[in-house]
Amino acid sequence: MRARAVVAGGAGFIGYTFVSRLLREGFDVVIVDNLATGTRRNINDLLQENHCEFVEHDICQPLAISGPVDYLVNLACPASPVDFSRIPVEIMRTCSEGTYNLLELALHKRAGFLHASTSEIYGDPEIHPQHEDYTGNVNIAGPRAVYDEGKRYAETLIHTYHREFDVPVHIARIFNTYGPRMRPDDGRVVSNFCIQALSGEPLTLYGDGQQTRSFCYVDDLVEGLFRVMLSEFSGPFNIGNIEEISMEELAEKVIELSGSASEIEHRPLLHPDDPKRRRPALDRIKETLGYEPTTDLTTGLTRTLDWFRQVVAEQ
Ligand code: NAD
Ligand code: UDP
């Protein structure tokens, strides 16, 4: 008998690669998405398969799915800092009411619950690298908090359903992820730099460019998510890559790998709370689940640039 997973947010960037993986592993999949930041086009090829169906639905509304469900996966949430000011209330509701509705469904179906949390719950971190026991430094009143505090609330709600109702839960804290099928206009740094470099436009470097991130290629992330989902552990587990780079170095790398003649243009920071450094401590997932990412930044960016080359050609 095939296992069946409901994937909320399955029409998004990470959702596409995660659902593809589930289908390859022999799962039946129901994608639930309101297409707020995902697209039908993203999943058209997946829906050609007999084992994948799509339900257009906003998870802020209660959800009914007929038949058995073994796993409920919550990837639904706009994740770009640009969206934090564009649709702040929708983000808070998706994290709170949306997660509640999915947990109720998991309880009703006796399904395991995998949740996409984020490194943003650490805020602008005072310790480096960030390990899972660090409680974070989020500015509650800042514009990023709609996402950060929403995700923190969701984690607490998930632990509560585990404690009170014995729902098997699994929390993954995802660090910056990149790769094919990123939304070209979502405003995140990798998509911006790739599109700008390939179009011969200046790369928009925010602030002094010395802030760092550690980027994880999407296939590596999905491998981690899959292991966390199948494990007996609640986590939380950081998933990411420890290769840390400043945004200035990233801009130079994208220019070099794309062979672009673009220059770098300094712009003000989008949000004053922009985290200054970010790198995951991966000891927990490595020791517990034997997980380590395998794609270095040069390889991953080369594949991502190949993808964006097609996108630019179609524009
Ligand atoms: P994405 O925007 O591409 O995907 C999110 C998907 O959720 C979209 O298809 C969107 O339409 C859907 N969605 C949003 N609100 C919804 C709602 N109320 N009801 C139903 N569907 C809804 O983003 P992504 O980068 O693929 O992120 C997926 C998950 O991973 C998110 O939960 C995000 O917070 C988390 N995450 C991503 C990153 C990253 O670097 N990409 C980092 C940390 C955490
Ligand atoms: N950034 C940048 N230029 C851009 C977009 C983003 O310099 O065109 C910076 C941003 O200020 C942040 C980093 O790149 O310091 C990562 O931004 P992103 O929005 O990708 O993700 P975040 O980690 O901030 O959620």
PDB file of C-alpha atoms in Angstrom, residues 25-245:
ATOM      1  CA  GLU A  25       9.851   7.488  -3.351  1.00  0.00           C
ATOM      2  CA  GLY A  26       6.428   6.003  -4.211  1.00  0.00           C
ATOM      3  CA  PHE A  27       4.107   8.294  -2.234  1.00  0.00           C
ATOM      4  CA  ASP A  28       0.673   9.486  -3.298  1.00  0.00           C
ATOM      5  CA  VAL A  29       0.630  13.276  -2.889  1.00  0.00           C
ATOM      6  CA  VAL A  30      -2.107  15.860  -2.438  1.00  0.00           C
ATOM      7  CA  ILE A  31      -0.780  19.397  -2.980  1.00  0.00           C
ATOM      8  CA  VAL A  32      -2.750  22.046  -1.090  1.00  0.00           C
ATOM      9  CA  ASP A  33      -1.905  25.626  -2.042  1.00  0.00           C
ATOM     10  CA  ASN A  34      -3.646  28.994  -2.438  1.00  0.00           C
ATOM     11  CA  LEU A  35      -1.076  30.096  -5.061  1.00  0.00           C
ATOM     12  CA  ALA A  36      -0.207  33.215  -3.032  1.00  0.00           C
ATOM     13  CA  THR A  37       3.455  32.919  -4.015  1.00  0.00           C
ATOM     14  CA  GLY A  38       3.457  29.560  -5.804  1.00  0.00           C
ATOM     15  CA  THR A  39       2.213  28.819  -9.298  1.00  0.00           C
ATOM     16  CA  ARG A  40       0.151  26.207 -11.047  1.00  0.00           C
ATOM     17  CA  ARG A  41       2.804  26.238 -13.759  1.00  0.00           C
ATOM     18  CA  ASN A  42       5.368  25.079 -11.180  1.00  0.00           C
ATOM     19  CA  ILE A  43       3.521  21.813 -10.660  1.00  0.00           C
ATOM     20  CA  ASN A  44       1.949  21.129 -14.072  1.00  0.00           C
ATOM     21  CA  ASP A  45       4.409  18.346 -14.849  1.00  0.00           C
ATOM     22  CA  LEU A  46       3.843  16.735 -11.420  1.00  0.00           C
ATOM     23  CA  LEU A  47       0.085  16.710 -11.962  1.00  0.00           C
ATOM     24  CA  GLN A  48       0.548  14.645 -15.120  1.00  0.00           C
ATOM     25  CA  GLU A  49       1.365  11.733 -12.827  1.00  0.00           C
ATOM     26  CA  ASN A  50      -1.487   9.562 -11.557  1.00  0.00           C
ATOM     27  CA  HIS A  51      -0.264   9.817  -8.013  1.00  0.00           C
ATOM     28  CA  CYS A  52      -0.401  13.591  -7.581  1.00  0.00           C
ATOM     29  CA  GLU A  53      -3.472  15.804  -7.164  1.00  0.00           C
ATOM     30  CA  PHE A  54      -3.981  19.497  -6.465  1.00  0.00           C
ATOM     31  CA  VAL A  55      -6.449  21.245  -4.168  1.00  0.00           C
ATOM     32  CA  GLU A  56      -6.547  25.055  -4.351  1.00  0.00           C
ATOM     33  CA  HIS A  57      -7.159  26.105  -0.760  1.00  0.00           C
ATOM     34  CA  ASP A  58      -6.064  28.720   1.775  1.00  0.00           C
ATOM     35  CA  ILE A  59      -4.919  26.874   4.918  1.00  0.00           C
ATOM     36  CA  CYS A  60      -6.270  29.737   7.044  1.00  0.00           C
ATOM     37  CA  GLN A  61      -9.604  27.993   6.421  1.00  0.00           C
ATOM     38  CA  PRO A  62     -10.287  24.540   7.915  1.00  0.00           C
ATOM     39  CA  LEU A  63      -9.387  21.744   5.540  1.00  0.00           C
ATOM     40  CA  ALA A  64     -11.030  18.385   4.821  1.00  0.00           C
ATOM     41  CA  ILE A  65      -9.247  15.679   2.837  1.00  0.00           C
ATOM     42  CA  SER A  66     -11.004  12.409   2.078  1.00  0.00           C
ATOM     43  CA  GLY A  67      -9.227   9.099   2.561  1.00  0.00           C
ATOM     44  CA  PRO A  68      -6.237   8.141   4.677  1.00  0.00           C
ATOM     45  CA  VAL A  69      -3.315  10.515   5.228  1.00  0.00           C
ATOM     46  CA  ASP A  70       0.026   9.262   6.584  1.00  0.00           C
ATOM     47  CA  TYR A  71       1.974  12.527   6.544  1.00  0.00           C
ATOM     48  CA  LEU A  72       0.961  16.164   6.650  1.00  0.00           C
ATOM     49  CA  VAL A  73       3.683  18.514   5.477  1.00  0.00           C
ATOM     50  CA  ASN A  74       3.442  22.247   6.114  1.00  0.00           C
ATOM     51  CA  LEU A  75       5.553  24.245   3.655  1.00  0.00           C
ATOM     52  CA  ALA A  76       2.877  26.908   3.191  1.00  0.00           C
ATOM     53  CA  CYS A  77       4.083  30.432   3.916  1.00  0.00           C
ATOM     54  CA  PRO A  78       5.423  33.344   1.878  1.00  0.00           C
ATOM     55  CA  ALA A  79       9.121  33.465   2.770  1.00  0.00           C
ATOM     56  CA  SER A  80      10.697  36.454   1.055  1.00  0.00           C
ATOM     57  CA  PRO A  81      11.518  39.568   3.149  1.00  0.00           C
ATOM     58  CA  VAL A  82       9.803  41.588   0.405  1.00  0.00           C
ATOM     59  CA  ASP A  83       6.535  39.832   1.343  1.00  0.00           C
ATOM     60  CA  PHE A  84       6.938  40.740   5.037  1.00  0.00           C
ATOM     61  CA  SER A  85       5.786  44.306   4.257  1.00  0.00           C
ATOM     62  CA  ARG A  86       3.567  43.408   1.254  1.00  0.00           C
ATOM     63  CA  ILE A  87       1.300  40.838   2.967  1.00  0.00           C
ATOM     64  CA  PRO A  88       2.150  40.940   6.705  1.00  0.00           C
ATOM     65  CA  VAL A  89      -1.266  39.944   8.050  1.00  0.00           C
ATOM     66  CA  GLU A  90      -1.590  37.031   5.608  1.00  0.00           C
ATOM     67  CA  ILE A  91       1.813  35.755   6.787  1.00  0.00           C
ATOM     68  CA  MET A  92       0.858  35.905  10.476  1.00  0.00           C
ATOM     69  CA  ARG A  93      -2.470  34.189   9.790  1.00  0.00           C
ATOM     70  CA  THR A  94      -0.855  31.483   7.650  1.00  0.00           C
ATOM     71  CA  CYS A  95       1.637  30.702  10.428  1.00  0.00           C
ATOM     72  CA  SER A  96      -0.966  30.735  13.198  1.00  0.00           C
ATOM     73  CA  GLU A  97      -4.463  29.798  11.912  1.00  0.00           C
ATOM     74  CA  GLY A  98      -2.989  27.846   8.985  1.00  0.00           C
ATOM     75  CA  THR A  99      -0.729  25.717  11.179  1.00  0.00           C
ATOM     76  CA  TYR A 100      -3.628  25.163  13.608  1.00  0.00           C
ATOM     77  CA  ASN A 101      -5.914  23.903  10.800  1.00  0.00           C
ATOM     78  CA  LEU A 102      -3.249  21.518   9.524  1.00  0.00           C
ATOM     79  CA  LEU A 103      -2.513  20.205  13.023  1.00  0.00           C
ATOM     80  CA  GLU A 104      -6.228  19.526  13.533  1.00  0.00           C
ATOM     81  CA  LEU A 105      -6.247  17.548  10.296  1.00  0.00           C
ATOM     82  CA  ALA A 106      -3.137  15.607  11.357  1.00  0.00           C
ATOM     83  CA  LEU A 107      -4.804  14.795  14.679  1.00  0.00           C
ATOM     84  CA  HIS A 108      -8.006  13.679  12.958  1.00  0.00           C
ATOM     85  CA  LYS A 109      -6.113  11.525  10.417  1.00  0.00           C
ATOM     86  CA  ARG A 110      -3.521  10.263  12.915  1.00  0.00           C
ATOM     87  CA  ALA A 111      -0.848  11.521  10.524  1.00  0.00           C
ATOM     88  CA  GLY A 112       2.767  12.543  11.148  1.00  0.00           C
ATOM     89  CA  PHE A 113       3.329  16.319  10.893  1.00  0.00           C
ATOM     90  CA  LEU A 114       6.412  17.818   9.217  1.00  0.00           C
ATOM     91  CA  HIS A 115       6.777  21.586   9.556  1.00  0.00           C
ATOM     92  CA  ALA A 116       9.017  24.008   7.678  1.00  0.00           C
ATOM     93  CA  SER A 117      10.299  26.389  10.323  1.00  0.00           C
ATOM     94  CA  THR A 118      13.163  28.783   9.677  1.00  0.00           C
ATOM     95  CA  SER A 119      16.511  30.189  10.781  1.00  0.00           C
ATOM     96  CA  GLU A 120      14.586  33.484  11.098  1.00  0.00           C
ATOM     97  CA  ILE A 121      13.337  32.311  14.477  1.00  0.00           C
ATOM     98  CA  TYR A 122      16.889  33.153  15.694  1.00  0.00           C
ATOM     99  CA  GLY A 123      16.343  36.773  14.524  1.00  0.00           C
ATOM    100  CA  ASP A 124      19.570  38.822  14.346  1.00  0.00           C
ATOM    101  CA  PRO A 125      21.583  36.201  16.254  1.00  0.00           C
ATOM    102  CA  GLU A 126      23.978  37.050  19.095  1.00  0.00           C
ATOM    103  CA  ILE A 127      25.691  33.669  18.896  1.00  0.00           C
ATOM    104  CA  HIS A 128      27.434  32.105  15.939  1.00  0.00           C
ATOM    105  CA  PRO A 129      26.882  29.561  14.481  1.00  0.00           C
ATOM    106  CA  GLN A 130      23.257  29.087  15.555  1.00  0.00           C
ATOM    107  CA  HIS A 131      22.408  25.821  17.299  1.00  0.00           C
ATOM    108  CA  GLU A 132      18.897  24.597  18.004  1.00  0.00           C
ATOM    109  CA  ASP A 133      18.960  25.422  21.736  1.00  0.00           C
ATOM    110  CA  TYR A 134      19.560  29.130  21.065  1.00  0.00           C
ATOM    111  CA  THR A 135      16.347  31.001  21.841  1.00  0.00           C
ATOM    112  CA  GLY A 136      17.004  33.849  19.415  1.00  0.00           C
ATOM    113  CA  ASN A 137      16.995  37.630  19.183  1.00  0.00           C
ATOM    114  CA  VAL A 138      13.855  38.769  17.366  1.00  0.00           C
ATOM    115  CA  ASN A 139      12.722  42.397  17.440  1.00  0.00           C
ATOM    116  CA  ILE A 140       9.014  41.887  18.150  1.00  0.00           C
ATOM    117  CA  ALA A 141       8.075  45.317  16.765  1.00  0.00           C
ATOM    118  CA  GLY A 142      10.211  45.112  13.613  1.00  0.00           C
ATOM    119  CA  PRO A 143       8.863  44.411  10.101  1.00  0.00           C
ATOM    120  CA  ARG A 144      10.506  40.961   9.935  1.00  0.00           C
ATOM    121  CA  ALA A 145       8.673  39.860  13.104  1.00  0.00           C
ATOM    122  CA  VAL A 146       5.454  38.984  11.252  1.00  0.00           C
ATOM    123  CA  TYR A 147       7.351  36.037   9.814  1.00  0.00           C
ATOM    124  CA  ASP A 148       9.775  35.373  12.681  1.00  0.00           C
ATOM    125  CA  GLU A 149       7.190  35.469  15.461  1.00  0.00           C
ATOM    126  CA  GLY A 150       4.643  33.671  13.273  1.00  0.00           C
ATOM    127  CA  LYS A 151       7.083  30.792  12.841  1.00  0.00           C
ATOM    128  CA  ARG A 152       7.945  30.825  16.561  1.00  0.00           C
ATOM    129  CA  TYR A 153       4.246  30.630  17.454  1.00  0.00           C
ATOM    130  CA  ALA A 154       3.824  27.742  14.991  1.00  0.00           C
ATOM    131  CA  GLU A 155       6.658  25.792  16.632  1.00  0.00           C
ATOM    132  CA  THR A 156       5.083  26.267  20.073  1.00  0.00           C
ATOM    133  CA  LEU A 157       1.684  25.148  18.780  1.00  0.00           C
ATOM    134  CA  ILE A 158       3.250  22.059  17.212  1.00  0.00           C
ATOM    135  CA  HIS A 159       5.017  21.094  20.462  1.00  0.00           C
ATOM    136  CA  THR A 160       1.688  21.573  22.240  1.00  0.00           C
ATOM    137  CA  TYR A 161      -0.160  19.202  19.890  1.00  0.00           C
ATOM    138  CA  HIS A 162       2.610  16.688  20.437  1.00  0.00           C
ATOM    139  CA  ARG A 163       2.444  16.982  24.239  1.00  0.00           C
ATOM    140  CA  GLU A 164      -1.339  17.214  24.595  1.00  0.00           C
ATOM    141  CA  PHE A 165      -2.574  14.933  21.803  1.00  0.00           C
ATOM    142  CA  ASP A 166       0.432  12.794  20.936  1.00  0.00           C
ATOM    143  CA  VAL A 167       0.585  13.956  17.291  1.00  0.00           C
ATOM    144  CA  PRO A 168       3.947  12.729  15.884  1.00  0.00           C
ATOM    145  CA  VAL A 169       5.645  15.996  14.895  1.00  0.00           C
ATOM    146  CA  HIS A 170       8.894  16.892  13.132  1.00  0.00           C
ATOM    147  CA  ILE A 171      10.253  20.446  12.982  1.00  0.00           C
ATOM    148  CA  ALA A 172      12.895  21.488  10.443  1.00  0.00           C
ATOM    149  CA  ARG A 173      14.520  24.924  10.747  1.00  0.00           C
ATOM    150  CA  ILE A 174      15.452  25.747   7.182  1.00  0.00           C
ATOM    151  CA  PHE A 175      18.370  28.104   6.457  1.00  0.00           C
ATOM    152  CA  ASN A 176      18.625  30.146   3.215  1.00  0.00           C
ATOM    153  CA  THR A 177      17.864  27.790   0.344  1.00  0.00           C
ATOM    154  CA  TYR A 178      18.372  28.381  -3.379  1.00  0.00           C
ATOM    155  CA  GLY A 179      18.082  26.551  -6.661  1.00  0.00           C
ATOM    156  CA  PRO A 180      15.903  26.073  -9.732  1.00  0.00           C
ATOM    157  CA  ARG A 181      12.279  27.238  -9.493  1.00  0.00           C
ATOM    158  CA  MET A 182      12.960  30.134  -7.148  1.00  0.00           C
ATOM    159  CA  ARG A 183      10.482  32.854  -8.033  1.00  0.00           C
ATOM    160  CA  PRO A 184      12.447  35.254 -10.286  1.00  0.00           C
ATOM    161  CA  ASP A 185      10.790  38.343  -8.789  1.00  0.00           C
ATOM    162  CA  ASP A 186      10.545  37.288  -5.154  1.00  0.00           C
ATOM    163  CA  GLY A 187      13.244  39.749  -4.099  1.00  0.00           C
ATOM    164  CA  ARG A 188      15.573  37.291  -2.402  1.00  0.00           C
ATOM    165  CA  VAL A 189      19.277  37.747  -2.912  1.00  0.00           C
ATOM    166  CA  VAL A 190      20.103  34.703  -5.062  1.00  0.00           C
ATOM    167  CA  SER A 191      17.231  35.237  -7.496  1.00  0.00           C
ATOM    168  CA  ASN A 192      17.906  39.001  -7.671  1.00  0.00           C
ATOM    169  CA  PHE A 193      21.650  38.592  -8.308  1.00  0.00           C
ATOM    170  CA  CYS A 194      21.182  35.825 -10.900  1.00  0.00           C
ATOM    171  CA  ILE A 195      18.539  37.702 -12.890  1.00  0.00           C
ATOM    172  CA  GLN A 196      20.474  40.976 -12.679  1.00  0.00           C
ATOM    173  CA  ALA A 197      23.762  39.381 -13.761  1.00  0.00           C
ATOM    174  CA  LEU A 198      22.135  37.527 -16.667  1.00  0.00           C
ATOM    175  CA  SER A 199      20.296  40.666 -17.829  1.00  0.00           C
ATOM    176  CA  GLY A 200      23.423  42.844 -17.642  1.00  0.00           C
ATOM    177  CA  GLU A 201      21.889  45.028 -14.917  1.00  0.00           C
ATOM    178  CA  PRO A 202      23.697  46.222 -11.767  1.00  0.00           C
ATOM    179  CA  LEU A 203      23.596  43.791  -8.819  1.00  0.00           C
ATOM    180  CA  THR A 204      21.735  45.482  -5.956  1.00  0.00           C
ATOM    181  CA  LEU A 205      23.871  45.033  -2.823  1.00  0.00           C
ATOM    182  CA  TYR A 206      22.006  46.121   0.306  1.00  0.00           C
ATOM    183  CA  GLY A 207      23.836  47.805   3.205  1.00  0.00           C
ATOM    184  CA  ASP A 208      27.625  47.435   3.395  1.00  0.00           C
ATOM    185  CA  GLY A 209      27.457  43.917   1.911  1.00  0.00           C
ATOM    186  CA  GLN A 210      29.417  42.446   4.833  1.00  0.00           C
ATOM    187  CA  GLN A 211      26.368  40.607   6.239  1.00  0.00           C
ATOM    188  CA  THR A 212      26.684  36.851   5.754  1.00  0.00           C
ATOM    189  CA  ARG A 213      24.413  33.954   4.897  1.00  0.00           C
ATOM    190  CA  SER A 214      25.035  30.207   4.389  1.00  0.00           C
ATOM    191  CA  PHE A 215      23.211  28.937   1.327  1.00  0.00           C
ATOM    192  CA  CYS A 216      21.861  25.419   0.927  1.00  0.00           C
ATOM    193  CA  TYR A 217      21.097  23.903  -2.479  1.00  0.00           C
ATOM    194  CA  VAL A 218      17.461  22.831  -2.709  1.00  0.00           C
ATOM    195  CA  ASP A 219      18.155  19.120  -3.393  1.00  0.00           C
ATOM    196  CA  ASP A 220      20.280  18.957  -0.226  1.00  0.00           C
ATOM    197  CA  LEU A 221      17.557  20.665   1.770  1.00  0.00           C
ATOM    198  CA  VAL A 222      14.934  18.226   0.512  1.00  0.00           C
ATOM    199  CA  GLU A 223      17.135  15.262   1.465  1.00  0.00           C
ATOM    200  CA  GLY A 224      17.249  16.667   5.012  1.00  0.00           C
ATOM    201  CA  LEU A 225      13.507  17.347   5.116  1.00  0.00           C
ATOM    202  CA  PHE A 226      12.767  13.825   3.934  1.00  0.00           C
ATOM    203  CA  ARG A 227      14.978  12.272   6.620  1.00  0.00           C
ATOM    204  CA  VAL A 228      13.422  14.439   9.334  1.00  0.00           C
ATOM    205  CA  MET A 229       9.908  13.484   8.192  1.00  0.00           C
ATOM    206  CA  LEU A 230      10.640   9.748   8.327  1.00  0.00           C
ATOM    207  CA  SER A 231      12.507   9.915  11.623  1.00  0.00           C
ATOM    208  CA  GLU A 232      11.124   9.213  15.081  1.00  0.00           C
ATOM    209  CA  PHE A 233      12.380  12.610  16.340  1.00  0.00           C
ATOM    210  CA  SER A 234      10.518  15.895  16.819  1.00  0.00           C
ATOM    211  CA  GLY A 235      13.629  18.046  16.543  1.00  0.00           C
ATOM    212  CA  PRO A 236      13.859  20.907  15.953  1.00  0.00           C
ATOM    213  CA  PHE A 237      16.596  20.221  13.409  1.00  0.00           C
ATOM    214  CA  ASN A 238      18.575  22.915  11.606  1.00  0.00           C
ATOM    215  CA  ILE A 239      18.929  22.096   7.904  1.00  0.00           C
ATOM    216  CA  GLY A 240      21.337  24.085   5.770  1.00  0.00           C
ATOM    217  CA  ASN A 241      24.929  24.345   4.637  1.00  0.00           C
ATOM    218  CA  ILE A 242      27.835  25.654   6.711  1.00  0.00           C
ATOM    219  CA  GLU A 243      29.560  27.391   3.756  1.00  0.00           C
ATOM    220  CA  GLU A 244      29.243  31.033   4.884  1.00  0.00           C
ATOM    221  CA  ILE A 245      29.672  33.972   2.508  1.00  0.00           C
TER     222      ILE A 245
END
